[in-house]
Coordinates of C-alpha atoms in Angstrom, one line a residue:
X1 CA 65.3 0.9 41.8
X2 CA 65.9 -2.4 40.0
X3 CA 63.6 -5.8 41.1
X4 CA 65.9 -8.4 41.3
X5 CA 64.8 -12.0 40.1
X6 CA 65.5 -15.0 42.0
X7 CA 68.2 -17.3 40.3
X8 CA 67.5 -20.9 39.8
X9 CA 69.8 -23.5 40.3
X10 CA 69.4 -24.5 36.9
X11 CA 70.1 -21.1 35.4
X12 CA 72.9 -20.2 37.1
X13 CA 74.4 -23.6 36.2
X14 CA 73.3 -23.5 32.4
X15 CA 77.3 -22.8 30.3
X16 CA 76.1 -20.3 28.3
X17 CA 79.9 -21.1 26.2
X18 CA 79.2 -25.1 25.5
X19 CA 75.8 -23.9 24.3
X20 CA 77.5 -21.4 21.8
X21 CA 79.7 -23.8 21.0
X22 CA 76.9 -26.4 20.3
X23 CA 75.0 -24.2 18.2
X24 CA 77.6 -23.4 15.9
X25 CA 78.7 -27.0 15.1
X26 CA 75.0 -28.1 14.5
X27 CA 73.8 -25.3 12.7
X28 CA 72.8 -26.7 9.7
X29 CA 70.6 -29.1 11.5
X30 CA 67.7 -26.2 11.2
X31 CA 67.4 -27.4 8.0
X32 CA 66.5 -30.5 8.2
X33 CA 63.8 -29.3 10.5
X34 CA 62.5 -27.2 7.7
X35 CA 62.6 -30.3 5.1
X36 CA 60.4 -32.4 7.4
X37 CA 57.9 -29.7 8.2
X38 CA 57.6 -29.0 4.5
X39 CA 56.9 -32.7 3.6
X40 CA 54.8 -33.6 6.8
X41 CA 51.2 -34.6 5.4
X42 CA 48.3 -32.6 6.6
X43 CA 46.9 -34.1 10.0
X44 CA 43.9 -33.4 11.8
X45 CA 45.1 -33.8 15.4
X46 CA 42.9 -31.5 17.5
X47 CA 44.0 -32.6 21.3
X48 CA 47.7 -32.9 20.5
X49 CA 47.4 -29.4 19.3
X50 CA 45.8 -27.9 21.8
X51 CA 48.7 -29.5 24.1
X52 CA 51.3 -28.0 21.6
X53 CA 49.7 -25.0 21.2
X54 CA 49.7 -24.7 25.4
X55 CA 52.9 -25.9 25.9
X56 CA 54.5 -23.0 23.7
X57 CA 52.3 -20.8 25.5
X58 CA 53.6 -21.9 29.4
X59 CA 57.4 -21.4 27.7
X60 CA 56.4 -18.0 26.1
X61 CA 54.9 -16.9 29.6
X62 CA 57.7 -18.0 31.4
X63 CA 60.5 -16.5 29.3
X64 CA 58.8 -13.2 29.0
X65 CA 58.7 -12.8 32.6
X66 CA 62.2 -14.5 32.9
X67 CA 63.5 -12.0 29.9
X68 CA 62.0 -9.4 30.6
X69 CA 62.8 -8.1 34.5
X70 CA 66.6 -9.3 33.4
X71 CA 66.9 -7.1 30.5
X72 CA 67.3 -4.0 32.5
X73 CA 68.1 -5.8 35.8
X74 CA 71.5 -8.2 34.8
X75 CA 73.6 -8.6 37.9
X76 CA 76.6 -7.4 35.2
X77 CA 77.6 -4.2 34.1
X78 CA 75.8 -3.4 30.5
X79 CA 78.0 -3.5 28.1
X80 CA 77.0 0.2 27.1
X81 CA 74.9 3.2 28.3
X82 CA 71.9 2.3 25.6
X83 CA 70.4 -0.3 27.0
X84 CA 69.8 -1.2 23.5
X85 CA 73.5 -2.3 22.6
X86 CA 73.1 -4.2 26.4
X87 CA 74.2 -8.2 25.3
X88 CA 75.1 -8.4 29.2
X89 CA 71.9 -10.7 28.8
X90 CA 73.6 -13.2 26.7
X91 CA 75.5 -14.5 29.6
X92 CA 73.2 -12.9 33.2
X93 CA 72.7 -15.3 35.1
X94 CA 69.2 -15.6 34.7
X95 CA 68.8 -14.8 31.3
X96 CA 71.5 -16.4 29.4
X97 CA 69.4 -19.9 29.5
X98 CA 66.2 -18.4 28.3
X99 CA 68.3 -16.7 25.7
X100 CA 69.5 -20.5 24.5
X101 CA 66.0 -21.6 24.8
X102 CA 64.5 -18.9 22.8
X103 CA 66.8 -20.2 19.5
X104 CA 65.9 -23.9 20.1
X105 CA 62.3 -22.7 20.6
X106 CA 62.7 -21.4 16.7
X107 CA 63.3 -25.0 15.5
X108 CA 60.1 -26.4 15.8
X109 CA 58.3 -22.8 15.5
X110 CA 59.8 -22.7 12.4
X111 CA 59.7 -18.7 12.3
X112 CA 63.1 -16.9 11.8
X113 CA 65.5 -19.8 12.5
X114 CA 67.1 -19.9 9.3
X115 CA 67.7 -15.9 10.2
X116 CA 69.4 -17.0 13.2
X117 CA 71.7 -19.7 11.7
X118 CA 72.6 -18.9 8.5
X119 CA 75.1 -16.3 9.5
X120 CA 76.2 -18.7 12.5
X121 CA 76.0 -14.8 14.5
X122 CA 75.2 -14.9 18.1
X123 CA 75.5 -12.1 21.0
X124 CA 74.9 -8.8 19.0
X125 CA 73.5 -5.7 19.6
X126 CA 69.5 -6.1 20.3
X127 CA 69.1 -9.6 20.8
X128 CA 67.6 -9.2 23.9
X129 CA 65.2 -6.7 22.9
X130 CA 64.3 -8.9 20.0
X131 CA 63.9 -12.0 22.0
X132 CA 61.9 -10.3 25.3
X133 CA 59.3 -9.3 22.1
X134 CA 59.1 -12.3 20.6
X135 CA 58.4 -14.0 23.9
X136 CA 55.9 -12.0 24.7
X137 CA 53.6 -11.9 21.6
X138 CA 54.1 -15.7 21.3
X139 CA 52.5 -15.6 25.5
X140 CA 49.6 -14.3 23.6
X141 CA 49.3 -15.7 20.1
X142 CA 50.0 -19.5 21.7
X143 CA 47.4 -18.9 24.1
X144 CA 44.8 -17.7 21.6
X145 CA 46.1 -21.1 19.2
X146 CA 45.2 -23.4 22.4
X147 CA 41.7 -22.3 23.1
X148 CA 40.6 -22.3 19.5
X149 CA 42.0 -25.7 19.1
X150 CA 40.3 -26.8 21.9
X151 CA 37.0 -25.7 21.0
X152 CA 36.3 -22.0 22.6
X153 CA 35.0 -19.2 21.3
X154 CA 37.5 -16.5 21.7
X155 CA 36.1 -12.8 20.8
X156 CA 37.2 -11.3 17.8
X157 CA 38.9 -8.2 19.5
X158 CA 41.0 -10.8 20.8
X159 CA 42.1 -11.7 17.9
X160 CA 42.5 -8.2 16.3
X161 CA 44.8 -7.2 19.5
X162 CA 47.2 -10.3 18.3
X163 CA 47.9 -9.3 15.2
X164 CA 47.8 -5.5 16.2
X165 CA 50.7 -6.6 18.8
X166 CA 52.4 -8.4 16.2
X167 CA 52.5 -5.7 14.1
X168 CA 53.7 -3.2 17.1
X169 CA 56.8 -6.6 17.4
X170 CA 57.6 -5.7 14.2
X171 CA 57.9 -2.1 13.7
X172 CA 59.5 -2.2 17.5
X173 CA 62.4 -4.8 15.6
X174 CA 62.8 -2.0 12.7
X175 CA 63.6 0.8 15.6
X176 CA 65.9 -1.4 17.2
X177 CA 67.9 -2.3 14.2
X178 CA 68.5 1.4 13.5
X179 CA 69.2 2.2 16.7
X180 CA 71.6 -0.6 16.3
X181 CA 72.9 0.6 12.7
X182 CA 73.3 4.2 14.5
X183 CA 75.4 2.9 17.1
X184 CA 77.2 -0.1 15.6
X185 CA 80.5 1.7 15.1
X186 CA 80.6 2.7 18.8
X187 CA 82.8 0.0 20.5
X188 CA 80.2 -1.1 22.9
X189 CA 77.4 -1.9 20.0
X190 CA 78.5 -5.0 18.1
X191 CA 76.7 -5.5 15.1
X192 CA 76.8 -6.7 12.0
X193 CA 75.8 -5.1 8.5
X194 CA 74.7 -8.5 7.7
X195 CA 73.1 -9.3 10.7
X196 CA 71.3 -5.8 10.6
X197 CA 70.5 -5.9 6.7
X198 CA 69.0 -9.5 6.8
X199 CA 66.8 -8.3 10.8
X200 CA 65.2 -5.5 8.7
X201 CA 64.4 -7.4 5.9
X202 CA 62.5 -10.5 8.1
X203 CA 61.2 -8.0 10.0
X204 CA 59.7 -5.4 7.1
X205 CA 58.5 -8.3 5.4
X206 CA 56.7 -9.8 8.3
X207 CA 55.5 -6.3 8.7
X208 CA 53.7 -5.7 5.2
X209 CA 52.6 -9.3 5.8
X210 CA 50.6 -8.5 9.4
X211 CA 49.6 -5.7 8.2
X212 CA 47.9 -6.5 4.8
X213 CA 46.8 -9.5 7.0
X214 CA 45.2 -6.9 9.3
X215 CA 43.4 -4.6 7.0
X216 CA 41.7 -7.7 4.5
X217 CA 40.3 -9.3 8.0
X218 CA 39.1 -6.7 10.2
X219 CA 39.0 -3.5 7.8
X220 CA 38.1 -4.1 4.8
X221 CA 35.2 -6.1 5.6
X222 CA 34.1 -4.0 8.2
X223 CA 34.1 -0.9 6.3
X224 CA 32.4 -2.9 3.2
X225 CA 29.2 -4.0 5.4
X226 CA 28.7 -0.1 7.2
X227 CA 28.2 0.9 3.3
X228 CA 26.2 -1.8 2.5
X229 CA 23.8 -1.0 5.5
X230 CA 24.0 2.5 4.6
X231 CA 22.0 1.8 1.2

């Protein structure tokens, strides 16, 4: 039994094909975003921070929830019985705007746009999968960036379940991607060796990266003080 999501006017409306179309005449623009971010001086801007860092967290919340009933719920017929070579989402009614406003969202995250554009390669196998993930850790991680910007003191479990679900993002992108490479020369699992050769290199990187993150700030020092109590 599927739950069915109510459409809003303005997702139903949203041309999923101008947006493509868009996207792939103004893809070098993502650049240009990267040159700024890289020169910007450092600022100390607490309350416009802690309205960025909220703002991103409202959009994550909202397009995990959007994403995530219409992965497995599209009013379409999925493009194949895996619901992992699905890219029904890219054009549902529901979902294909939140798909659009997950890539914009990367411009001034800054995290894997370049990824995105540099092949100009939209609607493949997984994307949905990978976007529903990335929506959802960013729901936490934004929220956790807003309350320590505005001043709280967040528990430090919290924090260790952030990373810890960042990690699980990551190794969940790897298993897709070879699920993807394993099903790629079916007809109904486009893909690209490119595409799926440049996803397992962000997302192993990012991987060694959260996880050596992980260890140095709540292992390492953890296991260093329980010897130092114990002589």
């Amino acid at each position: 039994m599927s739950l069915a999501l109510r459409e809003y006017d303005f997702e139903r409306r949203f041309d999923e094909r101008r947006a493509l179309e868009w996207m792939q005449e103004n893809w070098s623009k993502s650049f240009m975003f990267c040159g700024l971010y890289a020169r910007r001086p450092k600022l100390n801007l607490r309350r416009p921070l802690v309205l960025w860092s909220l703002s991103l967290a409202i959009f994550s919340i909202i397009g995990a929830f959007r994403t995530d009933c219409t992965c497995y719920t599209s009013s379409q017929p999925a493009a194949s019985d895996s619901p992992v070579c699905d890219i029904s989402f890219y054009s549902a009614p529901v979902s294909k705007f939140w798909a659009y406003a997950f890539v914009l969202s990367k411009a001034p995250e800054l995290g894997d746009t370049v990824f995105i554009v540099l092949r100009k390669q939209h609607q493949v196998a997984g994307g949905g999968w990978f976007m529903t993930m990335n929506y959802v850790v960013h729901s936490f991680m934004y929220t956790y960036y807003a309350a320590r910007a505005a001043g709280l003191r967040v528990p430090r479990p919290c924090a260790m379940i952030i990373t810890a679900t960042q990690i699980m993002q990551m190794v969940m992108g790897l298993a897709v991607l070879g699920l993807v490479y394993h099903w790629m020369h079916e007809v109904r699992c486009p893909s690209y060796m490119d595409n799926i050769a440049w996803g397992s290199l962000m997302y192993l990187s990012y991987l060694i990266l959260f996880a050596l993150f992980f260890y140095n700030s709540y292992l390492k020092g953890s296991s260093g003080d329980k010897g130092s109590k114990a002589e």
